[in-house]
Amino acid sequence: MNKILGILLLLVFVCVGTTLLTEKFVGSTNVEQLLRYSAEYGIIGIGVGLVIITGGIDLSIGSVIGLVGCLLPMLLVDHGWSVPASLAAVMLLSLVIGLTHGLLITRMRLQPFIVTLCGLLVYRGLARWITSDQTKGFGSDFNDSLRLLAIGKPCSVAFLAMLAGVGVTVWSGGQLWRLRQNSQPGDRGPSADPGTQDNQRSTFTLPVPWIGVLVGLLLVVIGSSRFWFGYRIDIGGTLITLGPIAIPGWSTTVAERGLAMPKQLMSLSGWGVLPGVLILPGVLSLRGIKPMLLPLAALGVAAGLVWAATGLVDQPEDWFWWGKNWARTWRIVSVFSSLGLLMASLAWFGRRAVRVAGEAAIAPLVLTSVCAVLWLLGQTPLGQTLVPAPLVVLMLVAATAAVFLNQTIYGRYLLALGNNEEAARFSGINTDRMVILAYVLCSLAAGLGGILFALDTNSIQPSSHGNFYELYAIAAAVLGGCSLRGGEGTVLGVVIGAAVMRVLYNSINLIGIPSQLEFAIIGLVILLGVIADEVVKRIASQHRQSRSKIEAGQPRNPKRQRGTNR
Amino acid sequence: MTTVPEPPLLSVRHAGKRFPGVRALHDVDLTLHTGEVLAVIGENGAGKSTLMKILAGVQMPDEGEVRLNGAPVVIDSVHTALEHGIALIHQELNLSGNLDVGANIFLGREPRRFGLIDKPRIREESRRVLDLVGLDVSPDTIAGTLSLGRQQLVEIAKALSVDARVLIMDEPTSSLSQGEAERLFEVIRDLRSRGVSLIYISHRLGEVQELADRVCVLRDGENAGELSRDEITHDAMVRLMVGRDVSQFYARRPHTAGDVLLEADRLRTPAYPEQELSFQVRAGEIVGIAGLVGAGRTELLRTLFGIDVAAGGEVRVAGRPVTLKHSRDAIDVGLALVPEDRKAEGLVTEMSVRANISLAGLRRNRVLGLFRSAGAEQRDSEEMIGQLNIKTPSVEQIVRFLSGGNQQKVVLGKWLSMSPRVLLLDEPTRGIDVGAKQEIYTLMETLAEQGVAVLFVSSEMEEILGMSDRLLVMHEGRITGELSRDQLSEQAVMHLATGEVSAA
Ligand SMILES: Nc1ncnc2c1ncn2[C@@H]1O[C@H](COP(=O)(O)OP(=O)(O)OP(=O)(O)O)[C@@H](O)[C@H]1O
Ligand SMILES: [Mg+2]
C-alpha cells in the first residue's frame, strides 16, 4: 500500500486542482476521453512494467504500436481479411517480436536496451515501408462493429461502482471472517522481542474490514441506484465474429429518474460526515484535545486558502490589477499551492488523530473522508458518465496481470529474478525462460494497445503513430513504483501511473498552459512524483520504527546516571 | 589531568538500537584500550554487527554515546568514523565486482594528481597492503573474478590501507582457508604490536582463544559478561554466549551406509576440464570434501547441481544417469545445494523470509499448475523457522534485516523444506554460532539417519574431522586422496590438500 500511496496522492492532487480551475475537466465527454486514453496507456504500461520488474527495459513499444496500427487496417480493409484472422495475425506478430527480443537478450546475452532500441528503429521502418508512408484507416465500415472495442461505451461508471462495491464487500467480509477464525491468540513462532509486533497487528487490522464492508455496501447502493427505476438492455448488431460465434453488441437504456439517482445519492451521503465530525472530537477529547489543536488550525487555514484561491478563479482577468497578464499563472499557482497545503494538513491531522486516539479514530476518520469524497464526486457529472470500452479491456488485463504477478509461481519467479537473478537460478528457476516470457507479455500488451490505439484514432500516420509511447509507458511504470533496478512493482501502481500521465496532459491543455511547455511540465511532474514517492516511503519506514519503539514502552530518551562502567 | 587514569581509547556507553520488531541492542557497554585485541562474541543475532556498524558510522544508535579518548563523539557517517581512525571490515563482502582490486581498495578516497586519479599511486599502495595480507594478486585484477576467500582478503587490505587506529573485523575468517587465516593472525599481531587496537568478531572460538586479549560477550543485545586474557576458555565463552554448556564438539556416531545415491563417474568440471573426478556417496553417509581455497571444491558442487554444465563424464543419482543442464534438473532428481555465497547465490535479500524459504518449492507446491500455494509457503517457512530456530520477528521480515547467521539458516531452510535425497553443502556453518553449529551438525546427522546422502565442503578442520564419515581431499581440481573415518587426521588432510598424493 505504501508503494502506491505517493502516486495515488499525486493523482488526486492533479485531478482536484484541475477541477478547481476548470469545470470542463469533470465534464462527461472529457472524463470519458480521459478514461479511454488512460486505459490504453495503462495496458502498455503494465506490459513494460513486467519487463522492468526483471530489470530490463523495452523501448520498442511505440514502434510496435505503429506497426500493428498500420497492419491491422491493411489486413482488414486493403486485403479483406476477416476480423478474427486480422486480430490473430497482429497479435501473433507481437508475440514473435517479443520472443525475438527475449531470445536475443537471454541466449545472445545482449543488453535489453540495445535490442529493443534496434527494435524501435526496425519496426518503425517496416511500418513506413509496408504502407509507403500512406495514412491508413478503417473508414466507416467498422464503426458499429470492431471499432466499438475502442470507442464503444459498454456500461456506466455507476455500474462499475456497483461491481467494485460488491468486490470490496466480499473481500472485506472474507478478511473479517479470517480474523474471527484466528482471533484466538496463538503462538506465532519464535519472536526476538515479544510484545512488539503483536499489538501492532491488533491495533490496525481489526476495524478496517468493518469499514470495508460499510464502504462496499455504500458503493453498491449508490451504483445500483441507476437501475432502480427500470432499465432495458438491447442486444443487436455484431460486435465481432469468431468463426461460427458472433458476439453481438448491446446498449442499455435507463429510466430517466434512475439517471440522476447516483448523483443525488452521492450528494446525500455528504451528510455522512456528520457522525464522524461529531464522534471524532469526542474520541479525541478523551485523550486530550491539545495535541490536535495545531493540525486543526493548519487544516482551517489551508481550507481558507483553497477557498480564496477558487475565488480567484472566478475573477475576471482585469481584477488582477497588479498583473493582468499573469492572471492565469496566478490562478494556477494559487490553486495548486493551497491545495498542496490542504492535503498536507489533512495528512498531518489524520496521523495525529490516529496517534492520539489510536484505533478509535480510524473508523470515524475513514468514514468521514469517504463521505466527503462521495459528496465531492456528487458535485460532478461522474454519476452519469459512461465507461469507454478500453477501460473494460484494461480491467481485464490488469486483473490478469495482478493475479499473474502476485498469485502464480511465475510472478514470484519474475520478482525473485529481478532482485537477484543468481539466487533465482540457484533455486531451480529457469531464469532465461522467465525473462523471455516477460518480453513476450510486454510485446503482446503493446500489440493489444496498438489495436486499441488504431481503432481509436482511425487515421494512422505510419511515421508518427505511437511515437514516444514507450516513454510514456515507462514513465507510467516508474511513477507506479517499478524500480528500474528490477524486482519491484505493482500492477495497480502502473495503472495509476498511466492515469497520472494522461491527467497531466489533459490538465495542461484545459487550464491553458501554453502547449509548448507541455513536455517540460510533464517531465517536472514525473520528477516530482518520483521524489514524493521516495519521501513517502522514507516517512513510512521511520514511522514504523518510531511506532515499534513507542509500543515497546521504551522512553525515547532515557536520562541515566553516568556512572563508572562496573 | 594527571591524577585521572588515562581514559580508554574507545568506549561505548548504554548503547541501544531497535529495528521494527527487534531490539538489537539494549544498554550495551564496550571499552577498547590502545593496542589490544578485543574479541566480541555472541550468538547469531546477538547484536555484534549492529554494535560495530554504530562504531563505524554505518548506523546511528537510538541511545547511548561513544567516547574517543574520553571525549564524546558523534559518529554519523562512515566518513566521520574514518576521520577518527575507525575502520570496519563488513561481515558481508562489499566489493564492486566490476572494478579492479586497486580501485576497490581506494574506492571513495582515490588519491588525485592534477585532479585526475593517480593510478600509479593506487597500484603501489595497493601492492603494499596486499603484501601485508599475503595476497599475491595484481591490483589490476578484476575483483569479481577472485574467489570468495581472496575477496575477503582484499576487504582486509582495504581496511589496512586507511591506517586506522581502531580496526574492526566482523567475521573476517568465515571464508578464508586455514593458511589464509594464519596469515591474517600474523597481520593482526603485527598491527597490535604497532599500537593499533582491534575488535575481532568470530564464531570460531579457537581463533578467539588464540588471538584475544579480552573477550566481550553479547547475548540478546545485552552485555553478558567479559573475560580477561587468562579466563578465556572455550567453555567459559560458550557458557556466557549461550547461557548453558554446550559440548565441546560433535562427534559423528558410527552407523551403516546404504545404497549409492550419488555417483560421479569421470566427471569433468568446466573449471578444471582436464581432471576427471570419480566418487560415490551412499545413503546415510556424510562425506566431506577438504582442500585449500581454489582446489575446485565449489566448482565440483556447482557442476553436480547443474549450475555449471559438466565438460564430460557422468553423474548418477540412485543408480540412474542424469543430465544436469540446469539446477532445476538437479532439484527434480532430489538434489539440493546450499551455496557458498549466501548473499549472491543463496538469498533474494529484498524479499521476505517466507518468500525465500518457499522459493525452491514453489513449483512443487503449485496449485492447478500455475498458482502459488500460500498455505504451503506459510507452513514450510514456519516449520523451518521452528526447526532451525531462525531469529526473526515474523515470516514477513525482509531477509536483508536478519543477522548473518540467521540468513544462512534461511538458505538451509529453503533446501530442507524440499526434503532432498542428496544434500550438497558448501561451507554450511559459515557465520553460524556455536549453538547453531551444533544444531546444524545434529541436523546433518538426522538427515543422514533418514537416508539422505550428505556431501559437504568445509574449510574448518574441526568440522571436517568431526563430521565426515569419509573425506575426499582435493588439490587443484584433482581428488588427491580419500580418507576413511579412522584415517582422518589433520596431518593426513593437510598432506593431501597441498598436493602430495597419498601412497595408499
Ligand atoms: N537493518 C535492520 N533492520 C531490522 N532488523 C535488523 C537490522 N539489522 C539487524 N537487525 C536485527 O538485529 C539483530 C542483531 O543483528 P546483528 O546483525 O547485529 O547480529 P550479529 O550478532 O552480528 O549476528 P551474526 O553472528 O548472525 O552475524 C538481529 O535480530 C537482526 O535481525
Ligand atoms: Mg553479524
XYZ file of C-alpha atoms in Angstrom, chain A:
566
model
C 0.000 0.000 0.000
C 2.793 2.397 0.873
C 4.224 1.706 -2.528
C 1.334 3.314 -4.375
C 0.276 5.873 -1.787
C 2.550 8.572 -3.171
C 1.391 8.220 -6.748
C -2.233 7.991 -5.682
C -1.894 11.270 -3.811
C -0.318 12.841 -6.874
C -3.257 11.708 -8.981
C -5.738 13.156 -6.508
C -3.746 16.359 -6.310
C -3.708 16.959 -10.052
C -7.337 15.931 -10.501
C -8.710 18.096 -7.718
C -6.520 21.041 -8.660
C -7.617 20.906 -12.280
C -11.264 20.569 -11.291
C -10.997 23.650 -9.120
C -9.504 25.553 -12.031
C -11.936 24.468 -14.698
C -15.294 22.759 -14.712
C -14.527 21.245 -18.084
C -12.246 18.691 -16.507
C -15.067 16.723 -14.906
C -17.379 17.076 -17.893
C -18.709 13.768 -19.171
C -17.017 13.938 -22.553
C -13.715 14.849 -21.019
C -13.866 12.153 -18.377
C -14.771 9.518 -20.949
C -11.949 10.635 -23.176
C -9.572 10.645 -20.250
C -10.588 7.182 -19.113
C -10.141 5.828 -22.616
C -6.650 7.203 -23.066
C -5.593 6.258 -19.555
C -6.786 2.731 -20.168
C -4.868 2.421 -23.412
C -1.693 3.712 -21.806
C -2.321 1.557 -18.783
C -2.310 -1.572 -20.923
C 1.073 -0.872 -22.468
C 2.348 0.337 -19.100
C 1.521 -2.995 -17.479
C 3.432 -4.780 -20.213
C 6.562 -2.768 -19.829
C 6.153 -2.946 -16.059
C 6.632 -6.710 -16.220
C 9.827 -6.248 -18.196
C 11.071 -3.575 -15.831
C 10.473 -5.942 -12.922
C 13.004 -8.336 -14.436
C 15.468 -5.457 -14.521
C 15.107 -4.973 -18.280
C 13.550 -2.340 -20.492
C 11.533 -2.300 -23.714
C 11.974 0.710 -25.940
C 10.225 -0.746 -28.955
C 6.644 -0.427 -27.715
C 5.838 2.739 -29.651
C 7.050 1.219 -32.903
C 5.168 -2.000 -32.277
C 2.063 0.110 -31.817
C 2.845 1.884 -35.059
C 3.411 -1.348 -36.960
C 0.296 -3.020 -35.575
C -1.657 0.156 -36.263
C -0.640 0.089 -39.919
C -1.009 -3.628 -40.396
C -4.475 -4.014 -38.928
C -6.316 -1.653 -41.319
C -4.244 -3.003 -44.197
C -5.302 -6.552 -43.497
C -8.908 -5.670 -42.798
C -9.546 -3.074 -45.451
C -6.950 -3.494 -48.181
C -6.696 -7.275 -48.088
C -10.176 -8.005 -46.862
C -9.166 -10.436 -44.149
C -11.757 -11.391 -41.590
C -11.718 -9.699 -38.226
C -10.551 -12.671 -36.142
C -7.835 -13.511 -38.652
C -6.530 -9.950 -38.704
C -6.550 -9.667 -34.944
C -4.846 -13.019 -34.586
C -2.264 -12.041 -37.161
C -1.234 -8.835 -35.426
C -1.175 -10.479 -32.021
C 0.944 -13.276 -33.437
C 3.278 -10.691 -34.883
C 3.591 -9.060 -31.449
C 4.292 -12.414 -29.902
C 7.050 -13.118 -32.401
C 8.546 -9.712 -31.769
C 8.589 -10.304 -28.014
C 10.022 -13.759 -28.462
C 12.785 -12.377 -30.643
C 13.669 -9.764 -28.050
C 13.671 -12.340 -25.291
C 15.806 -14.800 -27.184
C 18.330 -12.174 -28.214
C 18.579 -10.934 -24.648
C 18.901 -14.305 -22.937
C 20.599 -16.540 -25.490
C 22.894 -13.991 -27.072
C 23.353 -12.106 -23.793
C 22.633 -8.780 -25.477
C 21.581 -5.762 -23.459
C 17.799 -5.174 -23.428
C 18.331 -1.501 -24.073
C 20.189 -2.171 -27.331
C 17.954 -4.967 -28.557
C 14.753 -3.018 -28.084
C 16.279 0.223 -29.330
C 17.062 -1.578 -32.574
C 13.510 -2.914 -32.485
C 12.234 0.636 -32.198
C 14.036 1.587 -35.393
C 13.285 -1.599 -37.315
C 9.528 -1.763 -36.683
C 9.059 1.911 -37.423
C 10.904 1.479 -40.676
C 8.839 -1.592 -41.553
C 5.606 0.252 -40.837
C 6.553 3.075 -43.140
C 7.732 0.705 -45.825
C 4.666 -1.567 -45.994
C 2.374 1.459 -46.136
C 4.618 3.525 -48.400
C 4.103 6.179 -45.752
C 0.416 6.463 -46.644
C -2.098 7.206 -43.890
C -4.193 4.155 -43.026
C -7.658 3.881 -41.544
C -10.715 1.680 -41.198
C -13.112 4.014 -42.959
C -16.600 3.975 -41.535
C -17.342 0.290 -42.151
C -16.295 -0.777 -38.710
C -17.886 1.994 -36.692
C -20.649 -0.277 -35.465
C -18.577 -3.377 -35.058
C -14.878 -3.727 -34.374
C -14.244 -0.087 -33.592
C -16.632 -0.331 -30.678
C -13.766 -2.089 -28.936
C -12.117 1.315 -28.681
C -14.926 3.834 -28.981
C -17.818 1.868 -27.528
C -19.302 2.585 -24.128
C -20.430 -0.755 -22.756
C -21.530 0.351 -19.301
C -21.721 3.243 -16.876
C -19.413 4.363 -14.113
C -22.271 3.661 -11.733
C -22.368 0.051 -12.863
C -18.646 -0.312 -12.253
C -19.016 1.300 -8.845
C -21.635 -1.298 -8.042
C -19.329 -4.110 -9.097
C -16.488 -2.583 -7.125
C -18.784 -2.298 -4.124
C -19.646 -5.973 -4.321
C -15.959 -6.790 -4.609
C -14.958 -4.660 -1.632
C -17.765 -6.040 0.491
C -16.955 -9.639 -0.266
C -13.256 -9.159 0.214
C -13.609 -7.285 3.497
C -16.140 -9.819 4.648
C -13.591 -12.516 3.921
C -10.955 -10.662 5.897
C -13.369 -10.310 8.761
C -14.169 -13.969 8.698
C -10.480 -14.855 8.615
C -9.797 -12.585 11.574
C -12.576 -14.256 13.519
C -11.029 -17.605 12.709
C -7.595 -16.779 14.075
C -8.700 -14.449 16.812
C -7.644 -16.948 19.437
C -4.212 -15.719 20.435
C -1.941 -18.456 19.205
C 1.776 -18.602 19.448
C 3.287 -17.178 16.336
C 6.643 -18.784 16.274
C 9.770 -17.544 17.948
C 9.977 -13.821 18.228
C 13.050 -11.906 19.115
C 11.209 -9.413 21.206
C 7.803 -10.421 22.453
C 5.195 -7.746 22.626
C 6.291 -5.548 19.791
C 4.665 -6.848 16.685
C 1.547 -8.430 18.041
C -0.190 -5.362 19.330
C 0.668 -3.568 16.109
C -1.488 -6.092 14.379
C -4.456 -5.887 16.656
C -4.402 -2.097 16.699
C -4.654 -1.674 12.997
C -6.264 -4.611 11.363
C -9.373 -5.162 13.372
C -11.645 -2.236 12.482
C -10.531 -1.938 8.868
C -12.555 -4.835 7.413
C -15.693 -3.449 9.015
C -15.099 -0.132 7.351
C -14.514 -2.021 4.122
C -17.875 -3.742 4.396
C -19.641 -0.446 5.078
C -17.979 1.391 2.228
C -18.596 -1.534 -0.108
C -22.311 -1.604 0.693
C -22.499 2.154 0.229
C -20.989 1.786 -3.226
C -23.431 -0.985 -4.111
C -26.370 1.169 -3.103
C -25.167 4.236 -4.965
C -24.077 2.331 -8.042
C -27.208 0.259 -8.357
C -29.494 3.268 -7.903
C -29.078 3.978 -11.580
C -31.144 0.916 -12.328
C -33.759 1.233 -9.615
C -36.414 2.713 -11.836
C -36.115 0.242 -14.628
C -33.670 -0.416 -17.424
C -33.651 -2.155 -20.758
C -30.798 -3.934 -22.468
C -30.977 -4.024 -26.270
C -28.888 -6.644 -27.927
C -28.192 -6.199 -31.579
C -25.665 -5.878 -34.334
C -22.475 -7.842 -34.424
C -19.510 -6.729 -32.434
C -17.169 -9.398 -33.635
C -17.473 -12.777 -35.349
C -15.229 -15.569 -34.236
C -15.886 -18.312 -36.756
C -19.381 -19.572 -36.071
C -19.810 -17.496 -32.919
C -20.995 -13.935 -33.345
C -20.668 -11.720 -30.323
C -23.430 -9.120 -30.502
C -23.215 -5.561 -29.347
C -25.554 -4.137 -26.748
C -26.887 -0.905 -25.395
C -28.567 -0.138 -22.122
C -31.365 2.319 -21.620
C -32.085 3.517 -18.127
C -35.210 5.205 -16.833
C -34.942 8.974 -16.669
C -35.221 9.075 -12.913
C -32.514 6.477 -12.466
C -30.018 8.518 -14.460
C -29.804 11.203 -11.844
C -30.065 8.891 -8.863
C -26.364 8.140 -8.221
C -25.556 11.802 -8.259
C -28.299 12.604 -5.804
C -27.299 9.801 -3.501
C -23.701 10.918 -3.599
C -24.703 14.435 -2.616
C -26.876 12.945 0.068
C -24.067 10.900 1.521
C -22.389 14.178 2.288
C -24.433 14.047 5.494
C -22.389 11.006 6.366
C -19.602 13.285 7.505
C -21.775 14.393 10.389
C -21.382 11.344 12.637
C -17.655 11.405 12.011
C -17.412 15.114 12.694
C -19.420 14.633 15.862
C -17.708 11.482 17.094
C -14.137 12.430 16.346
C -13.840 15.387 18.737
C -15.406 13.251 21.418
C -12.965 10.451 20.834
C -10.073 12.849 20.690
C -11.047 14.831 23.742
C -10.937 11.635 25.738
C -7.227 11.529 25.043
C -6.720 15.274 25.286
C -7.633 17.626 22.513
C -4.492 19.712 22.930
C -2.173 17.935 20.500
C -4.883 18.222 17.871
C -5.173 21.992 18.012
C -2.232 22.762 15.794
C -3.161 20.392 12.947
C -6.738 21.561 13.232
C -5.636 25.180 12.875
C -3.497 24.257 9.880
C -6.453 22.480 8.354
C -8.607 25.569 8.819
C -6.034 27.920 7.336
C -5.418 25.630 4.360
C -9.123 25.230 3.690
C -9.475 29.001 3.810
C -6.637 29.398 1.347
C -8.190 26.912 -1.059
C -11.470 28.749 -0.801
C -9.726 32.033 -1.520
C -7.854 30.511 -4.439
C -11.041 29.168 -6.004
C -12.399 32.644 -5.545
C -9.551 33.929 -7.671
C -10.501 31.552 -10.447
C -13.863 33.192 -10.842
C -12.490 36.713 -11.019
C -12.270 38.326 -14.433
C -8.807 38.949 -15.733
C -8.741 42.687 -15.099
C -9.448 42.001 -11.447
C -5.763 41.112 -11.242
C -4.896 44.788 -11.476
C -1.347 44.177 -10.329
C -0.535 41.935 -13.230
C -3.290 41.322 -15.669
C -1.100 39.292 -17.969
C -0.211 36.964 -15.195
C -3.787 36.307 -14.193
C -3.759 32.755 -15.416
C -0.461 31.968 -13.751
C -1.731 33.471 -10.527
C -4.783 31.280 -10.536
C -2.917 28.097 -11.327
C -0.192 28.687 -8.797
C -2.526 29.724 -6.009
C -4.915 26.834 -6.532
C -2.237 24.169 -6.651
C -0.176 25.518 -3.788
C -3.139 25.972 -1.479
C -4.384 22.514 -2.416
C -0.967 21.098 -1.593
C -1.170 22.756 1.805
C -4.642 21.378 2.366
C -3.590 17.828 1.565
C -0.517 18.110 3.748
C -2.525 19.356 6.704
C -5.140 16.669 6.168
C -2.410 14.063 6.334
C -0.963 15.705 9.418
C -4.353 15.832 11.075
C -5.109 12.238 10.254
C -1.808 10.912 11.513
C -2.017 12.928 14.685
C -5.557 11.775 15.307
C -4.598 8.152 14.896
C -1.615 8.603 17.122
C -3.571 10.383 19.833
C -6.720 8.327 19.806
C -5.423 5.039 18.447
C -7.750 2.671 16.690
C -10.832 4.518 17.837
C -10.011 7.360 15.461
C -9.665 5.202 12.370
C -13.295 4.387 11.756
C -14.678 7.931 12.067
C -11.755 9.301 10.067
C -12.145 6.886 7.193
C -15.930 7.129 7.062
C -15.838 10.896 7.179
C -13.317 11.046 4.362
C -15.229 8.536 2.249
C -18.435 10.508 2.651
C -16.668 13.760 1.932
C -15.141 12.287 -1.224
C -18.505 10.915 -2.343
C -20.096 14.295 -1.767
C -17.397 15.995 -3.791
C -17.829 13.490 -6.608
C -21.549 14.100 -6.406
C -20.890 17.670 -7.483
C -19.552 16.325 -10.770
C -21.396 14.558 -13.589
C -19.450 11.389 -12.830
C -22.605 9.563 -11.744
C -23.929 9.665 -15.304
C -20.696 9.139 -17.145
C -20.303 6.088 -19.348
C -17.312 3.821 -19.362
C -15.293 3.585 -22.562
C -14.606 0.051 -23.734
C -10.807 0.204 -23.401
C -11.287 0.665 -19.666
C -13.018 -2.700 -19.537
C -10.158 -4.207 -21.525
C -7.698 -2.619 -19.123
C -9.522 -4.018 -16.142
C -9.353 -7.495 -17.588
C -5.675 -7.099 -18.444
C -4.851 -5.574 -15.077
C -6.715 -8.230 -13.140
C -4.968 -10.980 -15.083
C -1.597 -9.302 -14.646
C -2.144 -8.768 -10.938
C -3.123 -12.379 -10.422
C -0.167 -13.452 -12.509
C 2.283 -11.329 -10.579
C 1.001 -11.975 -7.085
C -0.643 -15.359 -7.118
C 1.229 -17.513 -9.602
C 4.616 -19.071 -9.171
C 5.797 -17.343 -12.324
C 5.018 -13.925 -10.916
C 7.090 -14.762 -7.874
C 9.850 -16.025 -10.159
C 9.881 -12.713 -12.015
C 10.150 -10.715 -8.810
C 12.836 -13.000 -7.428
C 14.983 -12.938 -10.518
C 14.580 -9.189 -10.805
C 16.066 -8.900 -7.342
C 18.781 -11.482 -7.616
C 18.996 -13.488 -10.794
C 21.798 -15.680 -9.479
C 19.895 -16.711 -6.375
C 16.849 -17.437 -8.503
C 18.924 -19.673 -10.743
C 20.337 -21.495 -7.721
C 16.768 -22.153 -6.621
C 15.957 -24.056 -9.766
C 14.216 -21.242 -11.600
C 14.721 -21.207 -15.325
C 15.564 -17.537 -15.384
C 16.082 -17.311 -19.131
C 12.648 -18.648 -19.837
C 11.101 -16.225 -17.392
C 12.849 -13.265 -18.975
C 11.647 -14.348 -22.402
C 8.141 -14.639 -21.011
C 8.319 -11.078 -19.708
C 9.306 -9.699 -23.113
C 6.616 -11.716 -24.842
C 3.965 -10.426 -22.457
C 5.230 -6.899 -22.928
C 5.002 -7.097 -26.710
C 1.586 -8.725 -26.501
C 0.397 -5.849 -24.339
C 1.884 -3.440 -26.850
C 0.090 -5.296 -29.631
C -3.216 -5.137 -27.795
C -2.641 -1.481 -27.030
C -1.732 -0.981 -30.681
C -5.053 -2.468 -31.790
C -6.975 -0.182 -29.443
C -4.997 2.921 -30.376
C -5.520 2.183 -34.079
C -9.251 1.580 -33.714
C -9.463 4.697 -31.610
C -7.665 7.123 -33.948
C -8.848 5.594 -37.222
C -6.256 7.629 -39.061
C -2.824 6.176 -38.699
C 0.275 8.029 -39.805
C 2.955 5.371 -40.285
C 5.749 7.752 -39.403
C 4.319 9.107 -36.163
C 1.612 6.805 -34.804
C 2.833 5.642 -31.418
C 5.916 7.820 -31.302
C 7.197 8.204 -27.748
C 4.558 5.865 -26.368
C 7.270 3.613 -24.952
C 8.487 6.551 -22.911
C 5.014 7.289 -21.594
C 4.592 3.639 -20.697
C 7.946 3.510 -18.955
C 7.172 6.732 -17.122
C 3.837 5.285 -16.017
C 5.545 2.141 -14.747
C 8.234 4.046 -12.904
C 5.755 6.512 -11.422
C 3.772 3.491 -10.359
C 6.631 2.166 -8.292
C 8.563 -0.132 -10.624
C 12.238 0.191 -9.880
C 14.448 0.214 -12.955
C 16.848 -1.883 -10.929
C 14.266 -4.622 -11.062
C 12.425 -6.741 -8.564
C 9.829 -4.197 -7.576
C 6.484 -3.065 -8.886
C 2.729 -3.452 -8.660
C 0.106 -3.583 -11.379
C -2.190 -1.143 -9.627
C 0.659 1.322 -9.310
C 1.349 1.175 -13.032
C -2.302 1.761 -13.852
C -2.404 4.782 -11.571
C 0.869 5.956 -13.076
C -0.641 5.817 -16.557
C -3.655 7.762 -15.331
C -1.382 10.426 -13.874
C 0.363 10.813 -17.228
C -2.897 11.301 -19.085
C -4.487 13.532 -16.481
C -1.449 15.764 -16.542
C -1.554 16.062 -20.287
C -5.268 16.764 -20.211
C -4.901 19.247 -17.392
C -2.202 21.220 -19.164
C -4.470 21.608 -22.164
C -7.536 22.525 -20.167
C -6.128 25.059 -17.772
C -4.441 26.890 -20.602
C -0.778 26.319 -20.012
C 0.931 27.029 -23.334
C 1.286 23.721 -25.133
C 4.936 24.472 -25.816
C 5.505 23.897 -22.116
C 3.748 20.527 -22.186
C 6.835 18.320 -22.108
C 8.610 20.485 -19.598
C 5.692 20.292 -17.187
C 5.139 16.577 -17.624
C 8.836 15.993 -17.079
C 8.905 18.098 -13.948
C 5.820 16.453 -12.501
C 7.184 12.969 -13.102
C 10.320 14.020 -11.304
C 8.215 15.442 -8.510
C 6.171 12.262 -8.358
C 9.217 10.061 -8.038
C 10.621 12.320 -5.347
C 7.324 12.390 -3.468
C 7.170 8.622 -3.662
C 10.632 8.312 -2.219
C 9.760 10.722 0.594
C 6.555 8.900 1.448
C 8.426 5.606 1.603
C 11.036 7.086 3.870
C 8.490 8.655 6.213
C 6.570 5.407 6.314
C 9.600 3.416 7.371
C 10.534 5.986 10.001
C 7.007 5.974 11.245
C 7.097 2.230 11.547
C 10.313 2.366 13.526
C 9.193 5.015 15.958
C 5.930 3.218 16.458
C 7.576 -0.028 17.375
C 9.652 1.946 19.805
C 6.702 3.555 21.490
C 4.756 0.362 21.685
C 7.533 -1.482 23.387
C 7.161 1.057 26.156
C 10.635 2.410 25.727
C 11.131 6.008 26.674
C 12.648 7.798 23.731
C 15.443 9.458 25.584
C 16.281 7.897 28.860
C 18.265 10.131 31.104
C 20.580 7.940 33.029
C 23.137 8.436 35.672
C 26.509 8.380 34.105
C 28.417 6.242 36.487
C 31.530 4.216 36.095
C 31.343 1.181 33.974
C 31.374 -1.540 36.508
